[in-house]
Coordinates of C-alpha atoms and ligand atoms in Angstrom, one line a residue:
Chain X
X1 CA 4.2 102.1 189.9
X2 CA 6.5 104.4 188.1
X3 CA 5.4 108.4 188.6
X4 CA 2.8 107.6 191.0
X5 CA 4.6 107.8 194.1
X6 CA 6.9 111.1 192.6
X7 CA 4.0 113.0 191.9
X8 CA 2.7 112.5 195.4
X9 CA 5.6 113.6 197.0
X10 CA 4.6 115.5 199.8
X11 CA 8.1 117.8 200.2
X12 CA 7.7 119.0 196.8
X13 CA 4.1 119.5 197.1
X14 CA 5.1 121.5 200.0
X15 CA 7.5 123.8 197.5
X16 CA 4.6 124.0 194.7
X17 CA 2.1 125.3 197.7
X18 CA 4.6 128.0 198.9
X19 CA 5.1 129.1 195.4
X20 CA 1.3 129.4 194.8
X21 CA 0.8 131.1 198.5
X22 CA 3.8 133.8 197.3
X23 CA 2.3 134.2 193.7
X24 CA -1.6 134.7 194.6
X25 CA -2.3 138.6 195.6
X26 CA -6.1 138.6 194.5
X27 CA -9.1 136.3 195.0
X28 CA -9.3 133.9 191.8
X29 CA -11.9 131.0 190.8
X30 CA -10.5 128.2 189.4
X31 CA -12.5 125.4 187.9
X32 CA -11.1 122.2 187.3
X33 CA -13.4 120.0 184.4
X34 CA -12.4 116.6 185.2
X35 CA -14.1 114.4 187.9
X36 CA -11.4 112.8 188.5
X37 CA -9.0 116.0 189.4
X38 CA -12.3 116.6 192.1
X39 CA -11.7 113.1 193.3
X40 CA -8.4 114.4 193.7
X41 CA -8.6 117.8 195.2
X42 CA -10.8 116.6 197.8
X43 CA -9.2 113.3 198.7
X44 CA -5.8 115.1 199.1
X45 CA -7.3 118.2 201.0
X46 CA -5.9 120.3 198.1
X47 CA -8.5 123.1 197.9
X48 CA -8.4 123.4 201.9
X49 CA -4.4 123.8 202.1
X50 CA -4.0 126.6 199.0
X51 CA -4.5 130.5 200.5
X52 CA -8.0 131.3 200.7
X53 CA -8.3 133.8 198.1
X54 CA -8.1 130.7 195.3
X55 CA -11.5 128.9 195.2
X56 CA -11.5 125.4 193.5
X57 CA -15.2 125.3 191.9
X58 CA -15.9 121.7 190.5
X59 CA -16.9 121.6 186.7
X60 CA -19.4 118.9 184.9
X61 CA -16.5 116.5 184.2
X62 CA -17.9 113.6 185.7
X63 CA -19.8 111.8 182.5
X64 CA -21.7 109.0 185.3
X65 CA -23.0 112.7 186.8
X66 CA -24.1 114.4 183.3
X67 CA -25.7 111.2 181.9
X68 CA -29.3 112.5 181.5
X69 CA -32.1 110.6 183.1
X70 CA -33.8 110.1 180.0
X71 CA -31.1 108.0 178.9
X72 CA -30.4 105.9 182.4
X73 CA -34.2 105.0 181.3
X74 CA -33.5 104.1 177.9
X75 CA -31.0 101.8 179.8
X76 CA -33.3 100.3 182.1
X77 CA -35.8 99.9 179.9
X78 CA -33.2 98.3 177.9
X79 CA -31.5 96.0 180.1
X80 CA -34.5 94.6 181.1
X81 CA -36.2 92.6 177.5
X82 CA -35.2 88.8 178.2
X83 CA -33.3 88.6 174.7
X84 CA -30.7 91.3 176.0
X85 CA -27.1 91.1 178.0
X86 CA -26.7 94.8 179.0
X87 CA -22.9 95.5 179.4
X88 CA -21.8 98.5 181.3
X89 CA -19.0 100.4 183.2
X90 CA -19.4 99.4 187.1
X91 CA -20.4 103.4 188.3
X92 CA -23.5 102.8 186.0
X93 CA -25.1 100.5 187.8
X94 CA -26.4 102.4 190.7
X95 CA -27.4 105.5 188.9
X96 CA -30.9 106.0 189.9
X97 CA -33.5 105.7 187.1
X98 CA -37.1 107.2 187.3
X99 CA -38.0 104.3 189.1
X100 CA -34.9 101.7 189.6
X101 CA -31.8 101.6 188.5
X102 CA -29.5 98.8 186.8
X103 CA -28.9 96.7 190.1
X104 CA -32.6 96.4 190.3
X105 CA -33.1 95.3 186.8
X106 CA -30.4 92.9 187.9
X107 CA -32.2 91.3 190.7
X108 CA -35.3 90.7 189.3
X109 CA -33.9 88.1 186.6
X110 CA -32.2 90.9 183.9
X111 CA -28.8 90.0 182.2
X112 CA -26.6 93.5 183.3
X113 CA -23.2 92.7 183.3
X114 CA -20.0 95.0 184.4
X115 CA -17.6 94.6 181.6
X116 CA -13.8 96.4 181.9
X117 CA -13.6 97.2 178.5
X118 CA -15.9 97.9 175.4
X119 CA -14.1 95.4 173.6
X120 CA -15.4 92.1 176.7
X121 CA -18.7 93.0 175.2
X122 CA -18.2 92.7 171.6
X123 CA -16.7 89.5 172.8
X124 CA -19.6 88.3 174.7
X125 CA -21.8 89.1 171.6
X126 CA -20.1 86.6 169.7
X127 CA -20.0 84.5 172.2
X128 CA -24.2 84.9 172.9
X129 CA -25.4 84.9 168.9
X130 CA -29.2 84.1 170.3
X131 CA -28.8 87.5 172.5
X132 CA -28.9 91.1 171.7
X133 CA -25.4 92.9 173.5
X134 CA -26.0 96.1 174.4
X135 CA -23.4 98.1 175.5
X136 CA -24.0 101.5 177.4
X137 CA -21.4 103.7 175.4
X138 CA -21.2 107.3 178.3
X139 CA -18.3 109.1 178.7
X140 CA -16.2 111.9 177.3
X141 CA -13.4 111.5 174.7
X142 CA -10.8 109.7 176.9
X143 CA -13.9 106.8 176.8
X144 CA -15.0 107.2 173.4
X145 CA -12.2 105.8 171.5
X146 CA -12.8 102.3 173.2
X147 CA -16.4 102.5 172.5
X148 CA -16.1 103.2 169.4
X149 CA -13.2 100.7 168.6
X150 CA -15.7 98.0 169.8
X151 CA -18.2 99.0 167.6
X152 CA -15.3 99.1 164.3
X153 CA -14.5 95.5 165.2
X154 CA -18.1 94.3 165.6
X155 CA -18.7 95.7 162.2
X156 CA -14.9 93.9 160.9
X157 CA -16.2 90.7 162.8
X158 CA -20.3 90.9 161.5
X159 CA -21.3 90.8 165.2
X160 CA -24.7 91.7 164.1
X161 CA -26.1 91.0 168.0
X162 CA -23.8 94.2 169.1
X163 CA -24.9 97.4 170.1
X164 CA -24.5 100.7 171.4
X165 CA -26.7 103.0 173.4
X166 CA -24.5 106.2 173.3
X167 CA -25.1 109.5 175.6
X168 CA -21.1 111.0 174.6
X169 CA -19.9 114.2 175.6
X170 CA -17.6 116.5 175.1
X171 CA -16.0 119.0 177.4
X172 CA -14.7 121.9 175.0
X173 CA -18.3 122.6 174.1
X174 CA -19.3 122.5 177.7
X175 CA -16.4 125.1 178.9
X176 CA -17.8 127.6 176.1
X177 CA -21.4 127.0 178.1
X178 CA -19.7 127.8 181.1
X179 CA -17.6 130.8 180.3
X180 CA -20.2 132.2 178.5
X181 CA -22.8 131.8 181.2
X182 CA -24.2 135.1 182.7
X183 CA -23.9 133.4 186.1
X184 CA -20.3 132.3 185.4
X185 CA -17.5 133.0 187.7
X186 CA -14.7 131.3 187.0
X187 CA -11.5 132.9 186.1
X188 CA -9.2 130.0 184.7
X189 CA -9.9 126.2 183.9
X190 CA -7.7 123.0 184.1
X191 CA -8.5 121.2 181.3
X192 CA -8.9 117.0 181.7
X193 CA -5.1 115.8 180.9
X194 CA -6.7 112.3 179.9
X195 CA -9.3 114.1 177.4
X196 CA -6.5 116.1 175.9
X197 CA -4.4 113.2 175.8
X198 CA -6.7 111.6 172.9
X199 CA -8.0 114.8 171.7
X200 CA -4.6 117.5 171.8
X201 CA -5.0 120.5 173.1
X202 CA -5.1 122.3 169.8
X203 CA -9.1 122.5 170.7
X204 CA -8.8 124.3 173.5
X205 CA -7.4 127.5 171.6
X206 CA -10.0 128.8 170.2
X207 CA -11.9 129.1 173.6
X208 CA -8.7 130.9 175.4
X209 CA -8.6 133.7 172.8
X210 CA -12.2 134.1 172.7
X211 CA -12.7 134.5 176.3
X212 CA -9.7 135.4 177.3
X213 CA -9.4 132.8 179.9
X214 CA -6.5 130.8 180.9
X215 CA -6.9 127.3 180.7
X216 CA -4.0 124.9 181.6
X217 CA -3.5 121.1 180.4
X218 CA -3.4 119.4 183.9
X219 CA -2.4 115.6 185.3
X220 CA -4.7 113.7 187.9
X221 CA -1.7 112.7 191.1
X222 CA -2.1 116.0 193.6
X223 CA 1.0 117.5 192.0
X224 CA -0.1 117.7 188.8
X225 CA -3.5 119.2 189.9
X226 CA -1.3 122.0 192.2
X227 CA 0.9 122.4 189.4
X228 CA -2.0 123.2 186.9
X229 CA -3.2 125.6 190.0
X230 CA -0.2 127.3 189.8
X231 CA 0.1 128.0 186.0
X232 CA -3.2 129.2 185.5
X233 CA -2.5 131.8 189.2
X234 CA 1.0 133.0 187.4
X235 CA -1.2 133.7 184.4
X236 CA -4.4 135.7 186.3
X237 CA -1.8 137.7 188.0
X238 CA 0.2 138.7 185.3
X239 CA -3.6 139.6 183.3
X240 CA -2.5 137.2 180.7
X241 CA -4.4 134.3 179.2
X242 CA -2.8 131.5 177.6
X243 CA -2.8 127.7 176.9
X244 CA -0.8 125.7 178.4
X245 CA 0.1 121.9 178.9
X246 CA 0.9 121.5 182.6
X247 CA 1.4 117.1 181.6
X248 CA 3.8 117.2 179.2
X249 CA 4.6 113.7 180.3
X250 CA 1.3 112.8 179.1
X251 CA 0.3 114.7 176.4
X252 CA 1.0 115.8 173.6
X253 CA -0.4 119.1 171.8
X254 CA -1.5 116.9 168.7
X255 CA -3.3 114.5 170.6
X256 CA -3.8 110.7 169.9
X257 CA -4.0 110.9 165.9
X258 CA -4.9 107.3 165.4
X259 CA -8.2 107.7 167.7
X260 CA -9.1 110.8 166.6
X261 CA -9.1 108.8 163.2
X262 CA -11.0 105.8 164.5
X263 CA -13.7 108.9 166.0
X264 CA -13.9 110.6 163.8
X265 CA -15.3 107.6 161.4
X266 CA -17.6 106.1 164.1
X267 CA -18.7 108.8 165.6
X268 CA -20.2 112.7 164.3
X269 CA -20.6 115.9 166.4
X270 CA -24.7 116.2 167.7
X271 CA -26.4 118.5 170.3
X272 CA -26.2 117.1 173.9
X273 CA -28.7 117.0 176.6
X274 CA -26.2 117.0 180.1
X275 CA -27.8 116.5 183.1
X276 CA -28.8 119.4 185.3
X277 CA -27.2 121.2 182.6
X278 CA -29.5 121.2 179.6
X279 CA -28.9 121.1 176.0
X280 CA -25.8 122.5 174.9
X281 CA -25.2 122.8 171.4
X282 CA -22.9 120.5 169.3
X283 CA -21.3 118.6 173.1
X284 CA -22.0 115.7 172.1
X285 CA -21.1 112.6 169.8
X286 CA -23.7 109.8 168.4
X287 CA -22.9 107.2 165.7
X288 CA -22.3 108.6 162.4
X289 CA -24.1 107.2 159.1
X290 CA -21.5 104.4 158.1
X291 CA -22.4 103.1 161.7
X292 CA -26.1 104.0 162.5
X293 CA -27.1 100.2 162.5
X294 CA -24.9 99.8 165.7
X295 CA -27.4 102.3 167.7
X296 CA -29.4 100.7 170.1
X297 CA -31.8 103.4 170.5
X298 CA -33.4 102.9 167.0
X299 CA -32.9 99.0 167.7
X300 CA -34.5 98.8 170.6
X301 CA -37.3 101.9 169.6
X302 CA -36.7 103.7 173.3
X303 CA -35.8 107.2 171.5
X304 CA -39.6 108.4 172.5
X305 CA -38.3 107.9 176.4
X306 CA -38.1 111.3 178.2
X307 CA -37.9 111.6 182.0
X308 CA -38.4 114.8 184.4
X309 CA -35.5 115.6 186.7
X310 CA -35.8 115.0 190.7
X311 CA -37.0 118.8 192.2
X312 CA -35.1 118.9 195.3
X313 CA -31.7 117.3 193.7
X314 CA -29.6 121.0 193.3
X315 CA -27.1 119.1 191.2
X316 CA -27.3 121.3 188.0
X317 CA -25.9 123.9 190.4
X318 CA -23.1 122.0 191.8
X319 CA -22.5 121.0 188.4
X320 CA -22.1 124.8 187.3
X321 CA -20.0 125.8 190.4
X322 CA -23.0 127.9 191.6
X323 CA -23.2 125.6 194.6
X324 CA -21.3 123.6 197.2
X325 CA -22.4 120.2 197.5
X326 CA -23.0 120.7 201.5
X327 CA -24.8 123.8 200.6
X328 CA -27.7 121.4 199.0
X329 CA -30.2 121.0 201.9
X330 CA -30.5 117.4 200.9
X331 CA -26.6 116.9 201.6
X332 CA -26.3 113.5 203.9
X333 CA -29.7 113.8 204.9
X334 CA -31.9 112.6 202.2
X335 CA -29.2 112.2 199.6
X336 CA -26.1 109.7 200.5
X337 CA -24.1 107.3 198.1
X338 CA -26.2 104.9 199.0
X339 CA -29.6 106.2 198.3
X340 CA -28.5 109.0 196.0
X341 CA -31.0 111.8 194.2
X342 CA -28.9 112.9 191.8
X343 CA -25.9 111.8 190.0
X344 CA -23.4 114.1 191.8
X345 CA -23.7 111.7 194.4
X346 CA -23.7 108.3 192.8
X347 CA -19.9 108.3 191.4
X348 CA -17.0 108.7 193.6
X349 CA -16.1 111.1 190.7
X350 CA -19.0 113.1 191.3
X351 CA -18.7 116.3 193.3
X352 CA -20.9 115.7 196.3
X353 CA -20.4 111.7 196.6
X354 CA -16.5 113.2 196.8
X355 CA -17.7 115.6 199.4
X356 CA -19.5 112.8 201.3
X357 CA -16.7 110.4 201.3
X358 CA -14.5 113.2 202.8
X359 CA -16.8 114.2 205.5
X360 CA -17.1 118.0 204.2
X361 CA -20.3 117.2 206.1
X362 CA -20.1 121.5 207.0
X363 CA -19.3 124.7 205.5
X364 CA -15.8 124.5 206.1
X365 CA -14.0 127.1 208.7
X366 CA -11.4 128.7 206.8
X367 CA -9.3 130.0 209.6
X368 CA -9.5 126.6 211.2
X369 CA -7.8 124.5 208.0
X370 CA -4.1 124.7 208.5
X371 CA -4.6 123.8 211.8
X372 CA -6.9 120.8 210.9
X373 CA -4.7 119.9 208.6
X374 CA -1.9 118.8 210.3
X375 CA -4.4 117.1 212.4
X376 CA -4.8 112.9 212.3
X377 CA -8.2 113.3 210.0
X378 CA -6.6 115.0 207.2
X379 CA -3.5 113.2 207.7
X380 CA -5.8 110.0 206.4
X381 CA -7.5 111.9 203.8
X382 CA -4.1 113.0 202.7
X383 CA -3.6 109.2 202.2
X384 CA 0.0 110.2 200.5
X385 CA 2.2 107.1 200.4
X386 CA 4.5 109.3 202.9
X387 CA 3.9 109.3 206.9
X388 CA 4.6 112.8 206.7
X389 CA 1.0 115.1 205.6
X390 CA 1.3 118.1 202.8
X391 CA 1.0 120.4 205.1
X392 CA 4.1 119.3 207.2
X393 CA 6.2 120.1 204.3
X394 CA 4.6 123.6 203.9
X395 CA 5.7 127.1 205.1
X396 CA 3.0 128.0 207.7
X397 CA 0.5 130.2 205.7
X398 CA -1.6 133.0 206.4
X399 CA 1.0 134.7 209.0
Chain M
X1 CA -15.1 106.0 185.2
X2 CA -12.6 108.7 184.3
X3 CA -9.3 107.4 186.2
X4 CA -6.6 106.4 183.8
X5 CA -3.5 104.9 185.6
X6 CA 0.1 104.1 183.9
X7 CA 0.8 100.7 183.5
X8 CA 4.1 98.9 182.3
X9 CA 3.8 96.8 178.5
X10 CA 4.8 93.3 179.5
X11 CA 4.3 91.2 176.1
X12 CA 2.5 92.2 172.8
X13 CA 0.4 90.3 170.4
X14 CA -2.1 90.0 167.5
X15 CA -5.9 88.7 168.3
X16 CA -7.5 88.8 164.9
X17 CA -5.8 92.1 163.7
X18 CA -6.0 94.1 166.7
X19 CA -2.8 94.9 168.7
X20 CA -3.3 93.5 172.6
X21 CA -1.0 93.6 174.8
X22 CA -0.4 92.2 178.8
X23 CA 0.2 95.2 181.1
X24 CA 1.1 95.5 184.7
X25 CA -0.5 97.4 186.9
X26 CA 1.7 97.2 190.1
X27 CA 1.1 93.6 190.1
X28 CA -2.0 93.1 188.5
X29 CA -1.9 92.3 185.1
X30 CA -4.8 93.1 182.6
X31 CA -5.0 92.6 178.6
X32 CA -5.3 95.8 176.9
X33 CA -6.0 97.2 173.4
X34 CA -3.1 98.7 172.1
X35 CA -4.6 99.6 168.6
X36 CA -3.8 103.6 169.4
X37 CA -0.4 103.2 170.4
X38 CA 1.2 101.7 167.5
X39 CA 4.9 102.5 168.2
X40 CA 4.7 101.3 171.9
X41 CA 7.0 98.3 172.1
X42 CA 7.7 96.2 175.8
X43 CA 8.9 97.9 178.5
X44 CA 7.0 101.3 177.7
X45 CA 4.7 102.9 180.2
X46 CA 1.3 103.6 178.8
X47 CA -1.7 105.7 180.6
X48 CA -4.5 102.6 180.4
X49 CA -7.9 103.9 180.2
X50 CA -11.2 101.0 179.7
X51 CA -8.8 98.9 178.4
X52 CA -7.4 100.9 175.9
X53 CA -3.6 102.7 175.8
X54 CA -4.3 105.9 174.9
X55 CA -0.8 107.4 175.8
X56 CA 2.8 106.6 176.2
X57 CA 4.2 108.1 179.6
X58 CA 7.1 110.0 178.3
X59 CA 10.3 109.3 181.0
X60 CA 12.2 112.7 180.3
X61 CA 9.2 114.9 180.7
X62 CA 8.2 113.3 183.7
X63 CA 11.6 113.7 185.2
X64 CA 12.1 117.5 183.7
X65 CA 8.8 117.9 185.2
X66 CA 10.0 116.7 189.2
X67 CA 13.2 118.8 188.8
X68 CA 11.1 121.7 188.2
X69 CA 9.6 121.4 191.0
X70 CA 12.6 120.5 192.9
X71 CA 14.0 124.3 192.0
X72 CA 10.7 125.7 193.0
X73 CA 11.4 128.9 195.0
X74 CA 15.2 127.5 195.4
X75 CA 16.2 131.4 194.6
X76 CA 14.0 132.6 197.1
X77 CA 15.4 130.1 199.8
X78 CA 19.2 131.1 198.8
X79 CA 17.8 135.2 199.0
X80 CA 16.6 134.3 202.4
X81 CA 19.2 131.8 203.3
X82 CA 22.0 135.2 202.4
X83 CA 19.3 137.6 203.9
X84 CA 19.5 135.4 207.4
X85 CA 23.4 134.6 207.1
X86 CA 23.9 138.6 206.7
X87 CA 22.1 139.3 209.4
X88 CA 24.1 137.3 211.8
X89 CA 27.3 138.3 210.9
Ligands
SF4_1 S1 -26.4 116.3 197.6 FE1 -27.7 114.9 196.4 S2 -29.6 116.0 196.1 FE2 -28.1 117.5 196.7 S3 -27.2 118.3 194.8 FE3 -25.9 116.5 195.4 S4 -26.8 114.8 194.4 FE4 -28.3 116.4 194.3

């Protein structure tokens, strides 16, 4: 597929390491936002090959992971009335509820389906006019302008048996919780390519000159993420703090005009519960007035459903970069991808089921990783379409 | 739920006013909503995200991009590669 396999090259990976190892000269905390860039880092052994003064600390992006449990309820409780289909994205369906979660509502005789796009459930809502579809609209704005798409052409169509139960986030609001955090440390941010890619990165401005933080437009293939790493180092070292758009290839600083249209009509801004988070003002979108008959919470009456967070599950701090997720005494003991506590652990996306799935079963020895690296384990995880590792193509670091 | 891949625009069409089209995914093919992109025509690459384009993959940028990092500390090899021949002469 074209500009897969060049942005997994590992020889030029090897040249964008070397320039970040010759750039860096002080210790720096870089977040990335974007599950999917943790997916990334961890899969590719990123954050264990760059010199050790740059921490990678893994941000809230992962909207499976920040889905409050009140609203996994809602789903449930949802999902399981006899007159509903309940359509969701796959990564839903094993989020743990209070008591169950969609699988379960599955097996004892509820209609939960795993649609691909918004759109396969407006369809199955025409298709069902004796059913209620119920479609469970998460995600940040790379999601929302499918969700609400399907919920413009039910109302084109007069599905009247569609829709939505709608927990949307947004991530500019959440970097400002972050930043401005007491406990914050981080330094820099990539922002989520695929977010900016609907939204621009005209949004992001505000937030750079406020807090003087650097935060740099980044991709999702492993050079994109290093790249990103290396443009927000070049601006820490030099004091300076800038935006920047590290994917030109994918985005553009305006952003995806017609969806922000389409969003901007279905959907206004509201305050946002995020798991392990809390509320954070105005991160959120829910239907707007022109569309409010769409909402399934007010459909279904479930808006009185509020649900207490699991004690031992330290995701909120994982979520905030306070923690590692092997630093969570319940770490693959108590808390695996298949019986997870907390969301962090249900999506691959999510920082400790990435963690899990990459064996960072320890604290990891940093004087040990170059050396491990070249080793057959990492060589798998590296999982580059190239026999030959990252680190192979690398200048030996750390004298 | 967050991974958007590229995908290549095989053939477009109308279903009831919205813009579909078939796109490959390395040899899978999927139907997807092309109702942000309108100016993406066959042949385009498009990031596909739930079914929806939400941006064209733009060819130049992604090769300007790779040569960039082709020329990555190319200076600093030739200043080395001089330092080195120097010394041995
Ligand atoms: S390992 Fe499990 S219990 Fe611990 S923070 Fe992660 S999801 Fe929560």
């Amino acid at each position: 597929m074209k500009y897969l396999d060049e942005f997994r090259d590992p020889q030029l990976a090897g040249r964008i390491f070397a320039d970040i190892e010759r750039i860096t000269t002080k210790p720096w905390a870089i977040m990335e936002v974007c599950g999917g860039q943790t997916h990334a880092i961890i899969r590719n052994g990123i954050d264990q090959l760059l010199p050790e003064q740059i921490e990678l600390i893994h941000g809230p992006g992962c909207p499976v992971c920040v889905t409050p449990l009140g609203v996994i309820d809602k789903a449930l409780d949802i999902a399981s009335r006899p007159d509903v289909i309940f359509c969701s994205f796959g990564d839903m369906l094993r989020v743990p509820g209070t008591h169950r979660d969609l699988f379960q509502v599955r097996s004892t005789g509820g209609d939960v389906r795993v649609v691909y796009s918004p759109l396969d459930a407006v369809r199955l809502a025409e298709q069902h006019p004796d059913k209620q579809v119920v479609f469970f609209a998460i995600g940040f704005e790379t999601t929302a302008p499918a969700n609400a798409m399907s919920v413009h052409q039910a109302e084109q169509r007069h599905v009247t048996n569609y829709s939505v139960l709608v927990s949307h986030v947004l991530v500019p609001p959440a970097i400002e919780a972050l930043v401005s955090s007491p406990t914050n440390r981080v330094n820099g941010f990539l922002a989520a390519g695929h977010v900016c890619s609907v939204m621009g990165c005209w949004q992001y401005e505000p937030l750079v000159e406020r807090f003087h933080v650097p935060i740099v437009v980044t991709g999702f293939e492993p050079l994109d993420v290093l790249e990103g790493i290396r443009r927000v180092v070049i601006q820490l070292e030099a004091g300076e703090a800038r935006l920047e758009n590290a994917y030109p290839r994918v985005v553009q600083h305006e952003g995806n005009v017609p969806a922000q249209k389409m969003l901007a009509d279905v959907f206004e801004v509201c305050d946002r519960q995020w798991r392990g988070i809390g509320e954070i003002p105005r991160s959120g979108w829910r239907l707007s007035d022109r569309y409010r008959e769409f909402d399934a919470e007010s459909r279904f009456d479930v808006s009185e459903i509020k649900s207490p967070e699991s004690s031992i599950c330290r995701s909120g701090e994982v979520l905030q970069g306070l923690i590692k997720p092997n630093q969570c005494e319940a770490f693959g003991k108590e808390c695996t991808p298949r019986k997870p506590l907390g969301a962090t652990m249900v999506s691959s996306e999510g920082a400790c089921a990435a963690y899990y799935q990459y064996r960072r079963l320890d604290v990891p020895d940093p004087s040990s990783t170059f050396d491990a690296a070249t080793s057959r384990g990492v060589i798998d995880a590296v999982r580059l379409p190239s026999t030959a590792p990252i680190a192979v193509a690398m200048p030996a670091r750390r004298g | 739920m967050c991974l958007a891949v590229p995908g290549k625009v095989l053939a477009i069409r109308d279903d009831r006013g919205t813009r579909m089209a078939t796109v490959d995914f390395g040899g899978v093919q999927k139907e997807i909503c092309l109702a942000y992109l309108p100016e993406v025509v066959v042949g385009d690459y498009t990031i596909v995200h739930v079914g929806f384009a939400i941006a064209k993959v733009d060819e130049a940028s992604a090769l300007e991009t790779l040569q960039m990092f082709r020329d990555l500390g190319i200076d600093l090899d030739e200043e080395l590669g001089t330092r080195q021949s120097g010394a041995l002469t």
